[in-house]
CSV table of C-alpha atoms in Angstrom, one decimal:
chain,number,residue,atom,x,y,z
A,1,UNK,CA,0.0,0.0,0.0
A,2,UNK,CA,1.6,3.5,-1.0
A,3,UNK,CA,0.2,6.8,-0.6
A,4,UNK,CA,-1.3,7.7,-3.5
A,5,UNK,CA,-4.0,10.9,-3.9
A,6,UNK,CA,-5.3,11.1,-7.6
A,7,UNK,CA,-7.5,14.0,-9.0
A,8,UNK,CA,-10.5,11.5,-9.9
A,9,UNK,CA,-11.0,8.1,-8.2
A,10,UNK,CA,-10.6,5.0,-9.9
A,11,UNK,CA,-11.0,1.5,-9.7
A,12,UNK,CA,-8.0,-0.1,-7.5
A,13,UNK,CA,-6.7,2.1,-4.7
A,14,UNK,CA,-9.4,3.8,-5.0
A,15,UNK,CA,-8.1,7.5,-3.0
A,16,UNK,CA,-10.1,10.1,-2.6
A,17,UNK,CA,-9.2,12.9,-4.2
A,18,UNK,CA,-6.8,16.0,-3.2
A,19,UNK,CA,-10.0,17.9,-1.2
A,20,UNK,CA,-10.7,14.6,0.1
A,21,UNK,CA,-13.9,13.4,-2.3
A,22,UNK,CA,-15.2,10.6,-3.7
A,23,UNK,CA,-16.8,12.4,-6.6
A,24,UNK,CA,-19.5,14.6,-5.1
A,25,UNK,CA,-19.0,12.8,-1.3
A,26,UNK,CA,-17.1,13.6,1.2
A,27,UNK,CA,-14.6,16.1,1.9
A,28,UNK,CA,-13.3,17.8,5.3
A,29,UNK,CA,-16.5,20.4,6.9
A,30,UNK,CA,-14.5,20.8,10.6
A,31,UNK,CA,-14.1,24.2,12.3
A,32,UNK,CA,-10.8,25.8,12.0
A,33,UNK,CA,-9.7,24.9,15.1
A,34,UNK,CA,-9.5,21.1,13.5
A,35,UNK,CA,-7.7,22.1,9.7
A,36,UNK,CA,-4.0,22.0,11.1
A,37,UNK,CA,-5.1,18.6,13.7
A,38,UNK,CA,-6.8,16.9,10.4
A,39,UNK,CA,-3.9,17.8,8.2
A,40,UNK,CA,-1.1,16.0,11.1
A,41,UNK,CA,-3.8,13.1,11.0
A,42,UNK,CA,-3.3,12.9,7.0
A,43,UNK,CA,0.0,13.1,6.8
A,44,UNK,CA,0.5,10.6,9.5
A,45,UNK,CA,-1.9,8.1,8.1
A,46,UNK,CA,-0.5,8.3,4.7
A,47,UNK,CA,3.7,7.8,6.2
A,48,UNK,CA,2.0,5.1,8.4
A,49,UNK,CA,0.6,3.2,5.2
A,50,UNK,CA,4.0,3.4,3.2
A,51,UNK,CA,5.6,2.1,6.8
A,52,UNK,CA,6.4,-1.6,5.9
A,53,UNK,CA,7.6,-1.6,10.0
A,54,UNK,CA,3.7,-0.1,10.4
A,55,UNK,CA,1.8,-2.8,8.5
A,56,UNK,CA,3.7,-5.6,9.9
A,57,UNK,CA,2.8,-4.4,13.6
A,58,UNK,CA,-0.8,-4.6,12.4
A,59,UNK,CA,-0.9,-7.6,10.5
A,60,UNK,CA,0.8,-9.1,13.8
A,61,UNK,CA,-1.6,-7.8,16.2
A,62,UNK,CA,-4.8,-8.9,13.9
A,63,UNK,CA,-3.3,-12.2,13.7
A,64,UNK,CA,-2.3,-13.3,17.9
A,65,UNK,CA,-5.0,-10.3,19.4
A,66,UNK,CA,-7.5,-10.5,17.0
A,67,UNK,CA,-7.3,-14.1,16.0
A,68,UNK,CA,-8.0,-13.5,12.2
A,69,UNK,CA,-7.4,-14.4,9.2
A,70,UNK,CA,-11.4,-15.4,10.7
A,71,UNK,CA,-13.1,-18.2,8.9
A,72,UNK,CA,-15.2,-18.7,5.8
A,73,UNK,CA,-18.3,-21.1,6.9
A,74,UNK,CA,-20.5,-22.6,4.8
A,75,UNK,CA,-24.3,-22.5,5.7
A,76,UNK,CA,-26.4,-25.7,5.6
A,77,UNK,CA,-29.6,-24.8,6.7
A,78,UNK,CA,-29.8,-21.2,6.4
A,79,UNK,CA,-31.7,-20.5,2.9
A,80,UNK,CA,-33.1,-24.4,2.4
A,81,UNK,CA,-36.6,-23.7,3.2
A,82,UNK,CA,-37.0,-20.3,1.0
A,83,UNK,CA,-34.9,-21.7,-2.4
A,84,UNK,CA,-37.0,-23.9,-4.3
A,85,UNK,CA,-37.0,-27.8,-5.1
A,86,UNK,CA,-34.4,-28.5,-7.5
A,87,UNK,CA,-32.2,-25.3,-7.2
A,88,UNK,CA,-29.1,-24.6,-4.9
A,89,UNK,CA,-27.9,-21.4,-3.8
A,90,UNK,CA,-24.7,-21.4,-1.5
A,91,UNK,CA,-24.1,-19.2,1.1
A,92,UNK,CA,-21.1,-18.6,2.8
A,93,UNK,CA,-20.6,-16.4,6.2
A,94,UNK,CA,-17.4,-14.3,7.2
A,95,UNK,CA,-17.1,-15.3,10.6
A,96,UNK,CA,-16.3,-11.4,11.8
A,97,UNK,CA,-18.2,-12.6,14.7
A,98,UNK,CA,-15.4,-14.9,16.2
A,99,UNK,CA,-12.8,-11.6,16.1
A,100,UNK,CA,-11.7,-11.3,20.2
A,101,UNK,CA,-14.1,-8.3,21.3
A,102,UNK,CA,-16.6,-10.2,18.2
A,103,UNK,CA,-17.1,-7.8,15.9
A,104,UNK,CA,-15.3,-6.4,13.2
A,105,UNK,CA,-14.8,-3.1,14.6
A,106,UNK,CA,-11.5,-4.0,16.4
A,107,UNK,CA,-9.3,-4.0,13.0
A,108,UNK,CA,-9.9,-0.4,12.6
A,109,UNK,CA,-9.6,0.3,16.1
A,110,UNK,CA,-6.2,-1.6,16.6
A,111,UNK,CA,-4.7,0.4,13.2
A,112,UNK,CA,-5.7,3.6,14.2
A,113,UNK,CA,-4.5,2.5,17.9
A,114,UNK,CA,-1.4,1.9,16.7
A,115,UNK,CA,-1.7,5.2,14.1
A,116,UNK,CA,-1.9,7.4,17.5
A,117,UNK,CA,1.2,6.0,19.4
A,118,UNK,CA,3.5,6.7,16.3
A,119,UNK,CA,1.7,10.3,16.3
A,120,UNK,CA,2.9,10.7,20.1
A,121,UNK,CA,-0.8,10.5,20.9
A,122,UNK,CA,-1.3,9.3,24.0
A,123,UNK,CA,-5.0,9.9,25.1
A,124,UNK,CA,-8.3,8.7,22.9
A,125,UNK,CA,-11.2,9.5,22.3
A,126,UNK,CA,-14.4,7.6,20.6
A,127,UNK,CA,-17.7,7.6,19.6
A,128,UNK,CA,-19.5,4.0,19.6
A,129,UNK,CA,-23.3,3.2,19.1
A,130,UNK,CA,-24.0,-0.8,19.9
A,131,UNK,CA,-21.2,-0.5,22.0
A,132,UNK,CA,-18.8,-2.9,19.7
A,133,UNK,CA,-16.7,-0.1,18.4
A,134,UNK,CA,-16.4,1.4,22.3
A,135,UNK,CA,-15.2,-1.9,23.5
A,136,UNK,CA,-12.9,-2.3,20.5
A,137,UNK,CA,-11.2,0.8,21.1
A,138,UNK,CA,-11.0,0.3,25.1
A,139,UNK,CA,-8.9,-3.3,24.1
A,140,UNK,CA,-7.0,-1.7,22.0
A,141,UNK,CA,-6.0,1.1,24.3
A,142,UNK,CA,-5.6,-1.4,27.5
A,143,UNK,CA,-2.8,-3.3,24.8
A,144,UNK,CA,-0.9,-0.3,23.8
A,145,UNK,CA,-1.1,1.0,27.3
A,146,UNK,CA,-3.3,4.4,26.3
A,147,UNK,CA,-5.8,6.4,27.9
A,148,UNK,CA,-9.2,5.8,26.7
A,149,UNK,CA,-12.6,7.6,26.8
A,150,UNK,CA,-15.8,6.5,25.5
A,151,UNK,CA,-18.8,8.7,24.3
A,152,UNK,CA,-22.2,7.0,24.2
A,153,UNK,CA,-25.7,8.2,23.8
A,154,UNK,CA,-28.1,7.5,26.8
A,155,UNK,CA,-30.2,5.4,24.8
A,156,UNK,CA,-27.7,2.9,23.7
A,157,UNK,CA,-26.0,2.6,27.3
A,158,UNK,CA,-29.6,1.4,28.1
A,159,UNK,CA,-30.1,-1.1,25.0
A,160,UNK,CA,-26.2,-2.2,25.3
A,161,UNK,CA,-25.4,-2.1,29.1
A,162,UNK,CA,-23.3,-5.3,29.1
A,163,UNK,CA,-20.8,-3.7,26.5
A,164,UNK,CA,-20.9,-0.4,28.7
A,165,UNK,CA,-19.7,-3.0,31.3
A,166,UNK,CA,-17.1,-4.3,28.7
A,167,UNK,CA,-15.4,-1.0,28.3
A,168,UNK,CA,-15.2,-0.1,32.0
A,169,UNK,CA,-13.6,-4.0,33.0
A,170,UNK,CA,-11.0,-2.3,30.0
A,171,UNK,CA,-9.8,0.8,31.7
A,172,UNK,CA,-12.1,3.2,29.3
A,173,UNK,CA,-14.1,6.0,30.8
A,174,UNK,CA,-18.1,6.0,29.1
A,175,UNK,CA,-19.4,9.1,28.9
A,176,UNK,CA,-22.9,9.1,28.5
A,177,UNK,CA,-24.7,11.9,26.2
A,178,UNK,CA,-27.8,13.3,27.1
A,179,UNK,CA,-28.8,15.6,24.3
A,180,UNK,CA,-30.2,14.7,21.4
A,181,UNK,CA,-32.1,11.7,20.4
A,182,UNK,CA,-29.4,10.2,22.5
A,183,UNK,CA,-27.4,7.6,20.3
A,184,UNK,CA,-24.8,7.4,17.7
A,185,UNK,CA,-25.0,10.9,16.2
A,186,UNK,CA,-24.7,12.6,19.7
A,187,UNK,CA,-22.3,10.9,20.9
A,188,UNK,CA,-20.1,11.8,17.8
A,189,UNK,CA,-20.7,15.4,18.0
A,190,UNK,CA,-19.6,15.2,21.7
A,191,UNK,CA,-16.5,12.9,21.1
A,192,UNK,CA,-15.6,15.5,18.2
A,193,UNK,CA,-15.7,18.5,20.4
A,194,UNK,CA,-13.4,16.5,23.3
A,195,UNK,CA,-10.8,16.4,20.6
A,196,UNK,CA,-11.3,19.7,19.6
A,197,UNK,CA,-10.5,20.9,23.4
A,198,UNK,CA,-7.6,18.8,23.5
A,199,UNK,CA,-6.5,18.3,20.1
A,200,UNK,CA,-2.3,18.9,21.9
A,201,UNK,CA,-2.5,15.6,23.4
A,202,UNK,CA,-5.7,13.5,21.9
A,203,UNK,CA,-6.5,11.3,18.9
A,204,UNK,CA,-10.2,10.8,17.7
A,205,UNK,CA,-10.8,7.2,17.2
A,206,UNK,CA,-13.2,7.4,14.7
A,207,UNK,CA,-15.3,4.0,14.5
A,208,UNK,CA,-16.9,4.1,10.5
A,209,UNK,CA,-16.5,5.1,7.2
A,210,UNK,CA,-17.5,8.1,7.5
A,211,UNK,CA,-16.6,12.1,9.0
A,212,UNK,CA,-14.0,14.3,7.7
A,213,UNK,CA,-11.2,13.1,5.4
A,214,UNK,CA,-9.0,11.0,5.9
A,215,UNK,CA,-11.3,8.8,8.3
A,216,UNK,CA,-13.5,7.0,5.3
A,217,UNK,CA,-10.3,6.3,3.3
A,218,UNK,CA,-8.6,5.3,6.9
A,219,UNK,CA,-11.3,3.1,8.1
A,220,UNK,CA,-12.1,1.4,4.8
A,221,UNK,CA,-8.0,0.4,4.4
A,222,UNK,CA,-8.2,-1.0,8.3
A,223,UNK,CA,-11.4,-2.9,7.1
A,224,UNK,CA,-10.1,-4.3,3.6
A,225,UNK,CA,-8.8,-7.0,5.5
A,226,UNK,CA,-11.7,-8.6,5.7
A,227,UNK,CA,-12.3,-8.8,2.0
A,228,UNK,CA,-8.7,-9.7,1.1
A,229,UNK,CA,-9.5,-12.5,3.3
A,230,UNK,CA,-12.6,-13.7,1.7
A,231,UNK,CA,-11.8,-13.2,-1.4
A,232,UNK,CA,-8.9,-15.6,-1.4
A,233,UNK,CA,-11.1,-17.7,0.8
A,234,UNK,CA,-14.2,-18.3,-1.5
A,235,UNK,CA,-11.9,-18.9,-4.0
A,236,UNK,CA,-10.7,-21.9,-2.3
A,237,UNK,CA,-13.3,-23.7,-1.3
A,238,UNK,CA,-16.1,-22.4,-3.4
A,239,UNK,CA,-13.8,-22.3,-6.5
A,240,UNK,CA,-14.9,-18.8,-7.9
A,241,UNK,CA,-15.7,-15.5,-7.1
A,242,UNK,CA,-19.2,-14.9,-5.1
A,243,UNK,CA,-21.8,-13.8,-7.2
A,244,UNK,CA,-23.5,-11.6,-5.1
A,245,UNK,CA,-21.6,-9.7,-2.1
A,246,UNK,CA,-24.1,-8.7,1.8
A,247,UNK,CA,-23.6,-6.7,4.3
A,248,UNK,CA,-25.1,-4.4,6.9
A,249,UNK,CA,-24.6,0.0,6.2
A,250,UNK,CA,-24.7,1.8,9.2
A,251,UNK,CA,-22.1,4.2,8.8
A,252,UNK,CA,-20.6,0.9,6.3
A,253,UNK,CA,-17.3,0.4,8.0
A,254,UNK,CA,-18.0,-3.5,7.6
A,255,UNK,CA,-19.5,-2.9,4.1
A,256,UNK,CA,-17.0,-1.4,2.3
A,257,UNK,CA,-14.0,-3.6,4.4
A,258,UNK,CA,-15.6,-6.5,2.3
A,259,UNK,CA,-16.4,-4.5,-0.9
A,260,UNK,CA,-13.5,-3.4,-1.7
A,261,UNK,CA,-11.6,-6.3,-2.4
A,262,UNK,CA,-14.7,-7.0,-5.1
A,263,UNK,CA,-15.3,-3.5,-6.7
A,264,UNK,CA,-13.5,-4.3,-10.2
A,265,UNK,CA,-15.2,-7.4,-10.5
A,266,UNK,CA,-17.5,-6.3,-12.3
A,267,UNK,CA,-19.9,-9.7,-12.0
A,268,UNK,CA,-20.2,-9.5,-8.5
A,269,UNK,CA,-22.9,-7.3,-7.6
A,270,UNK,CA,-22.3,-5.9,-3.8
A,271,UNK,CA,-24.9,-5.2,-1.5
A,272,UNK,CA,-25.6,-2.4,1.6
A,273,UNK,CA,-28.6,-3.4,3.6
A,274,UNK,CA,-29.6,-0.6,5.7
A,275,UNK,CA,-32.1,-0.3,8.2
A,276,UNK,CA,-35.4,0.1,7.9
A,277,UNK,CA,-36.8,0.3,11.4
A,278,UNK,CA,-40.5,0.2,11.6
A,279,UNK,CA,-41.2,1.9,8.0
A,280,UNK,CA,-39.5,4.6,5.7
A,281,UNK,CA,-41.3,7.5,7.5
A,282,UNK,CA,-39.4,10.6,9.4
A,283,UNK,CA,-38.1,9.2,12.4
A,284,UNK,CA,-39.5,5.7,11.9
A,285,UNK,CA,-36.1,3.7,10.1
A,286,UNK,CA,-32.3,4.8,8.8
A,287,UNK,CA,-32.4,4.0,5.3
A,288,UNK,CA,-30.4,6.6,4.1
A,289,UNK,CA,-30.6,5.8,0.2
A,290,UNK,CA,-34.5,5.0,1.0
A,291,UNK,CA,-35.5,8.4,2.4
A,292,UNK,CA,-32.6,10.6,2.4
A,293,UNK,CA,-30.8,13.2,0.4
A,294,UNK,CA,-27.6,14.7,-0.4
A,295,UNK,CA,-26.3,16.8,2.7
A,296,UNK,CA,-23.4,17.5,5.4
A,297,UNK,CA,-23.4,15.7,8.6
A,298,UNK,CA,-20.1,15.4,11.1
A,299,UNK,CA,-17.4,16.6,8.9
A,300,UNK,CA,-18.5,15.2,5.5
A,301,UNK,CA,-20.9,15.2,2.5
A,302,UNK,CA,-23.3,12.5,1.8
A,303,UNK,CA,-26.6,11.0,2.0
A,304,UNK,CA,-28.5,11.9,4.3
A,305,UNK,CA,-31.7,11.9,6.4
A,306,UNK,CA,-33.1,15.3,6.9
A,307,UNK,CA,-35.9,17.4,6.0
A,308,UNK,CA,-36.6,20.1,3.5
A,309,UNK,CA,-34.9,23.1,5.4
A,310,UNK,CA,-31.8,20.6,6.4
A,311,UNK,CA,-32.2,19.5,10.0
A,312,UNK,CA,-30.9,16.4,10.9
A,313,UNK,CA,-34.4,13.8,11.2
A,314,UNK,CA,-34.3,11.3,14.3
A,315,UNK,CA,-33.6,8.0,13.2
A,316,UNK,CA,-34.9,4.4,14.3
A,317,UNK,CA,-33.7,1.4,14.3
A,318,UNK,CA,-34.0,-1.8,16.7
A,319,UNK,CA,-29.9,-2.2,15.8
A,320,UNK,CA,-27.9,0.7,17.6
A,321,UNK,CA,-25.5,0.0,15.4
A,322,UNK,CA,-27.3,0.6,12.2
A,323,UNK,CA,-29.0,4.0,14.0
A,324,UNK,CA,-27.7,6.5,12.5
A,325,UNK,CA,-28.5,9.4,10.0
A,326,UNK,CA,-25.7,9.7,7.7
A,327,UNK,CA,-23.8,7.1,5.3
A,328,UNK,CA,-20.2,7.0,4.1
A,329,UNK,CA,-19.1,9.2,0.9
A,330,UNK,CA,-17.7,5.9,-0.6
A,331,UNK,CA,-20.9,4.1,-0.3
A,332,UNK,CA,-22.9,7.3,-2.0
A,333,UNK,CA,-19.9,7.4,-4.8
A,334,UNK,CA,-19.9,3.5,-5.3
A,335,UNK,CA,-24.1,3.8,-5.5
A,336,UNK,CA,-24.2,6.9,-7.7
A,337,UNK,CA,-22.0,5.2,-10.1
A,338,UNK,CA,-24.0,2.4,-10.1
A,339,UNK,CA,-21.3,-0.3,-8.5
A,340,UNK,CA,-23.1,-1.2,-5.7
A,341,UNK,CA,-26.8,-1.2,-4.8
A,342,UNK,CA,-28.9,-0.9,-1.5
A,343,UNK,CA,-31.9,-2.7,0.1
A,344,UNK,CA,-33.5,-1.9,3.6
A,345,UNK,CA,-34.8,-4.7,6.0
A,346,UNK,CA,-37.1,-3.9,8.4
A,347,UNK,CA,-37.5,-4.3,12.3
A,348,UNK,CA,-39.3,-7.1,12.3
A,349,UNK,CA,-37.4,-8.6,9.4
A,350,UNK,CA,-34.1,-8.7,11.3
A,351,UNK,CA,-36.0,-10.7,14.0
A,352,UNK,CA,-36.4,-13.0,11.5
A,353,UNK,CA,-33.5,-13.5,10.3
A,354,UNK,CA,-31.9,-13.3,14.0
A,355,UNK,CA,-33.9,-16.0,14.6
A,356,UNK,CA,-33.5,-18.2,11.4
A,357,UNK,CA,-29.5,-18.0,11.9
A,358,UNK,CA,-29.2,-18.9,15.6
A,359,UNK,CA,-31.7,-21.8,14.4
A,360,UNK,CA,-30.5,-23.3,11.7
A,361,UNK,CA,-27.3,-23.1,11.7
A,362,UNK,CA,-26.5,-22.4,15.6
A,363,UNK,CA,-24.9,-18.7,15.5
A,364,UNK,CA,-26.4,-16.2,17.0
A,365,UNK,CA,-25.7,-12.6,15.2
A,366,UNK,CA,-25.1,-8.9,16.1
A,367,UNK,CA,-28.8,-7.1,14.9
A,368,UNK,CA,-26.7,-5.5,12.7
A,369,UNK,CA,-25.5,-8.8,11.1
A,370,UNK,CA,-29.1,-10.2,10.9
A,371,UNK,CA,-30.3,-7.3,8.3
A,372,UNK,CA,-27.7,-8.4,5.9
A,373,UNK,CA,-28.9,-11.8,6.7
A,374,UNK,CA,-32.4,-11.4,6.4
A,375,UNK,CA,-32.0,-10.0,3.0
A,376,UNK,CA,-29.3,-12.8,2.1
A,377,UNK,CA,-32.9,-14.9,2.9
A,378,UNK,CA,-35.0,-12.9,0.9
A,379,UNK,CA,-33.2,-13.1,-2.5
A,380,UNK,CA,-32.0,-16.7,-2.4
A,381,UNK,CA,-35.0,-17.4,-4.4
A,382,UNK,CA,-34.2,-15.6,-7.1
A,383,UNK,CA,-30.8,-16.4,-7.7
A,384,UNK,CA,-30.3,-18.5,-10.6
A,385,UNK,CA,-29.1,-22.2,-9.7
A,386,UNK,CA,-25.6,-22.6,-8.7
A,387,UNK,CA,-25.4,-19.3,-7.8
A,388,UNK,CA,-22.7,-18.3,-4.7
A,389,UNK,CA,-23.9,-15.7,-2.2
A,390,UNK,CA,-21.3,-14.2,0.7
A,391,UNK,CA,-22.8,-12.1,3.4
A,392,UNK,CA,-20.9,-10.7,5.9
A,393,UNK,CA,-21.7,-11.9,9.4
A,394,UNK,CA,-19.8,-8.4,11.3
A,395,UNK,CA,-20.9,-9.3,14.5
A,396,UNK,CA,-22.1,-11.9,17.2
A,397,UNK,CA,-25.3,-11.3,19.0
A,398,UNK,CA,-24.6,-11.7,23.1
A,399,UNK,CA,-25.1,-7.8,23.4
A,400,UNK,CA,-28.6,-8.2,21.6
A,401,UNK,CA,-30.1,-10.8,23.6
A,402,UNK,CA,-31.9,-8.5,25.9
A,403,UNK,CA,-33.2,-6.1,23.2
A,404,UNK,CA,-34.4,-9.2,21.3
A,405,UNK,CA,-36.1,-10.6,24.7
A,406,UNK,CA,-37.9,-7.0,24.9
A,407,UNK,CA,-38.8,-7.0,21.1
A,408,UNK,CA,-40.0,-10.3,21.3
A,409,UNK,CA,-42.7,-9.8,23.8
């Protein structure tokens, strides 16, 4: 990987460009005190990615912290009962969920860990909604011996409290945020202003795809492992490339890790499942390609919810994860130009596939995870015979237990 910034992005390392966009998304919208913070932050990221020394640390830590390269498992059960008689669809899960902390979230937080201690950064700050990024970022700071505080909205300490446990039993401080609608999106605006008060000493340990440049191109590079690994994975034991690509969007950290090591195939069509809560209504779901529009949000331009004079709408979503009212610029880039495509799947629908995965095939997934599998579900049917599907399980389910007890009653 060498730094490379082009004028236009293009297929392959695909870089933003010099302002920081991917076409029309993204970009750096920060207040002045942040320019000469986010311009360290680039340059550091960009010597760290050229850093042989750098990439071996990583690749070290991801293989005897993490545990990775994490499997490739072949379903059984999981689409039997909705593909018909005679055909066979194939469906394979990246095990994300078997990470240590079990979720994907701790590759990006061990890279830009170990990003801050090269940059003499020796206090963190984060922002995390279902919790997984939170206690991601608390491991990694306990391992590299750094101080740690956690923003998290009201709201998702009650939904996730075993994870707010998680990051305390790790050292971090949880702050809880108040304001707002009192998840993801507030807890980022008050993690953003932490680092602006102490930008001397801090490092914003951003959790998605998403925010100011150079977070979406640093958090998709930290999260292409996990489609360098399935790709050469599938093509082992399924002996070709997938045919069709899943995954969860939230902010689409998870997404575009496995994307990416697809996007110039141009067979393999890649999926973003977002959430659709209850139903695309203001306030009701987080579908940001179902209800949104183009917009700013937290540093960077995409698509996003909001009404006709630009205020930010409330978002639902039974997955804290998924919760949120913005996507990543590469995601609204890779859509607009017609590389990637997006579904939604509903509260209930999630519950269903939740419960079809812990079922048939014994695994019990993040909410998050269950949207991409509840679509995976939905179009098996359709897929031609033979076909090969991989979805990307990006999380297990033990902090969801509760909320699926409640929404199960």
């Amino acid at each position: 990987m060498t730094p490379q910034t082009t004028d236009r992005p293009v297929y392959g390392r695909r870089d933003p460009d010099s302002r920081g966009y991917f076409g029309a998304y993204g970009g750096r919208f920060v207040p002045e005190t942040l320019v000469a913070p986010i311009e360290e932050l680039t340059a550091g990221y960009l010597a760290a990615r050229a850093d042989a020394a750098f990439r071996a640390e990583l690749d070290r830590l991801l293989q005897h912290s993490v545990g990775g390269p994490t499997p490739l498992y072949p379903t059984a059960r999981l689409v039997e009962a909705e593909v018909p008689a005679g055909r066979r669809v194939r469906v394979f899960l990246k095990r994300e969920d078997l990470t240590h902390t079990g979720a994907h979230k701790i590759n990006n937080a061990l890279g830009q860990a170990l990003l801050a201690v090269r940059m003499g950064k020796r206090r963190v700050v984060a922002e995390t909604g279902a919790g997984q990024h939170g206690v991601a970022t608390a491991t990694a700071c306990a391992l590299l011996g750094l101080e740690c505080h956690v923003y998290m909205g009201a709201e998702d300490m009650r939904r996730q409290a075993l994870n707010v446990v998680r990051m305390q039993l790790l050292g971090a401080t949880v702050r809880q945020v108040d304001a707002g609608s009192r998840t993801l999106k507030d807890a980022i605006n008050e993690a953003m202003r932490d680092w602006v008060a102490n930008v001397g000493d801090t490092y914003y340990l951003l959790g998605s795809a998403l925010g100011p440049h150079p977070y979406p191109l640093m958090v998709r590079e930290f999260q292409a492992v996990i489609g360098r690994e399935a790709r050469q994975q599938i093509l082992e034991q399924a002996g070709c490339l997938p045919d069709v690509v899943v995954a969860c969007v939230g902010g689409g950290s998870n997404a575009i890790g496995i994307f990416d090591a697809f996007v110039e195939d141009a067979a393999v069509r890649l999926i973003g499942v977002e959430a659709g809560g209850e139903r695309i209504a203001p306030g009701r779901h987080a579908a940001r390609f179902a209800g949104g529009s183009t917009g700013v949000l937290q540093g960077t331009r995409t698509f996003v919810l909001q009404d006709e004079a630009g205020n930010i709408e409330l978002t639902h979503s039974i997955s804290a994860g998924l919760d949120y009212a913005a996507v990543g610029p590469e995601h609204a880039w890779l859509r607009e130009i017609g590389r990637t495509e997006y579904a939604f799947v509903t509260d209930a629908e999630a519950l269903e596939g939740f419960k079809a995965l812990a079922k048939r095939e014994g695994i019990i997934p993040a909410l998050e995870s269950a949207h991409a599998v509840a679509h995976a579900m939905r179009i098996a049917p359709d897929l031609p015979d033979g076909s090969v599907m991989l979805v990307n399980l990006s999380g297990r389910g033990d902090k969801d237990v509760q909320s699926v007890t409640e929404a199960l009653r």
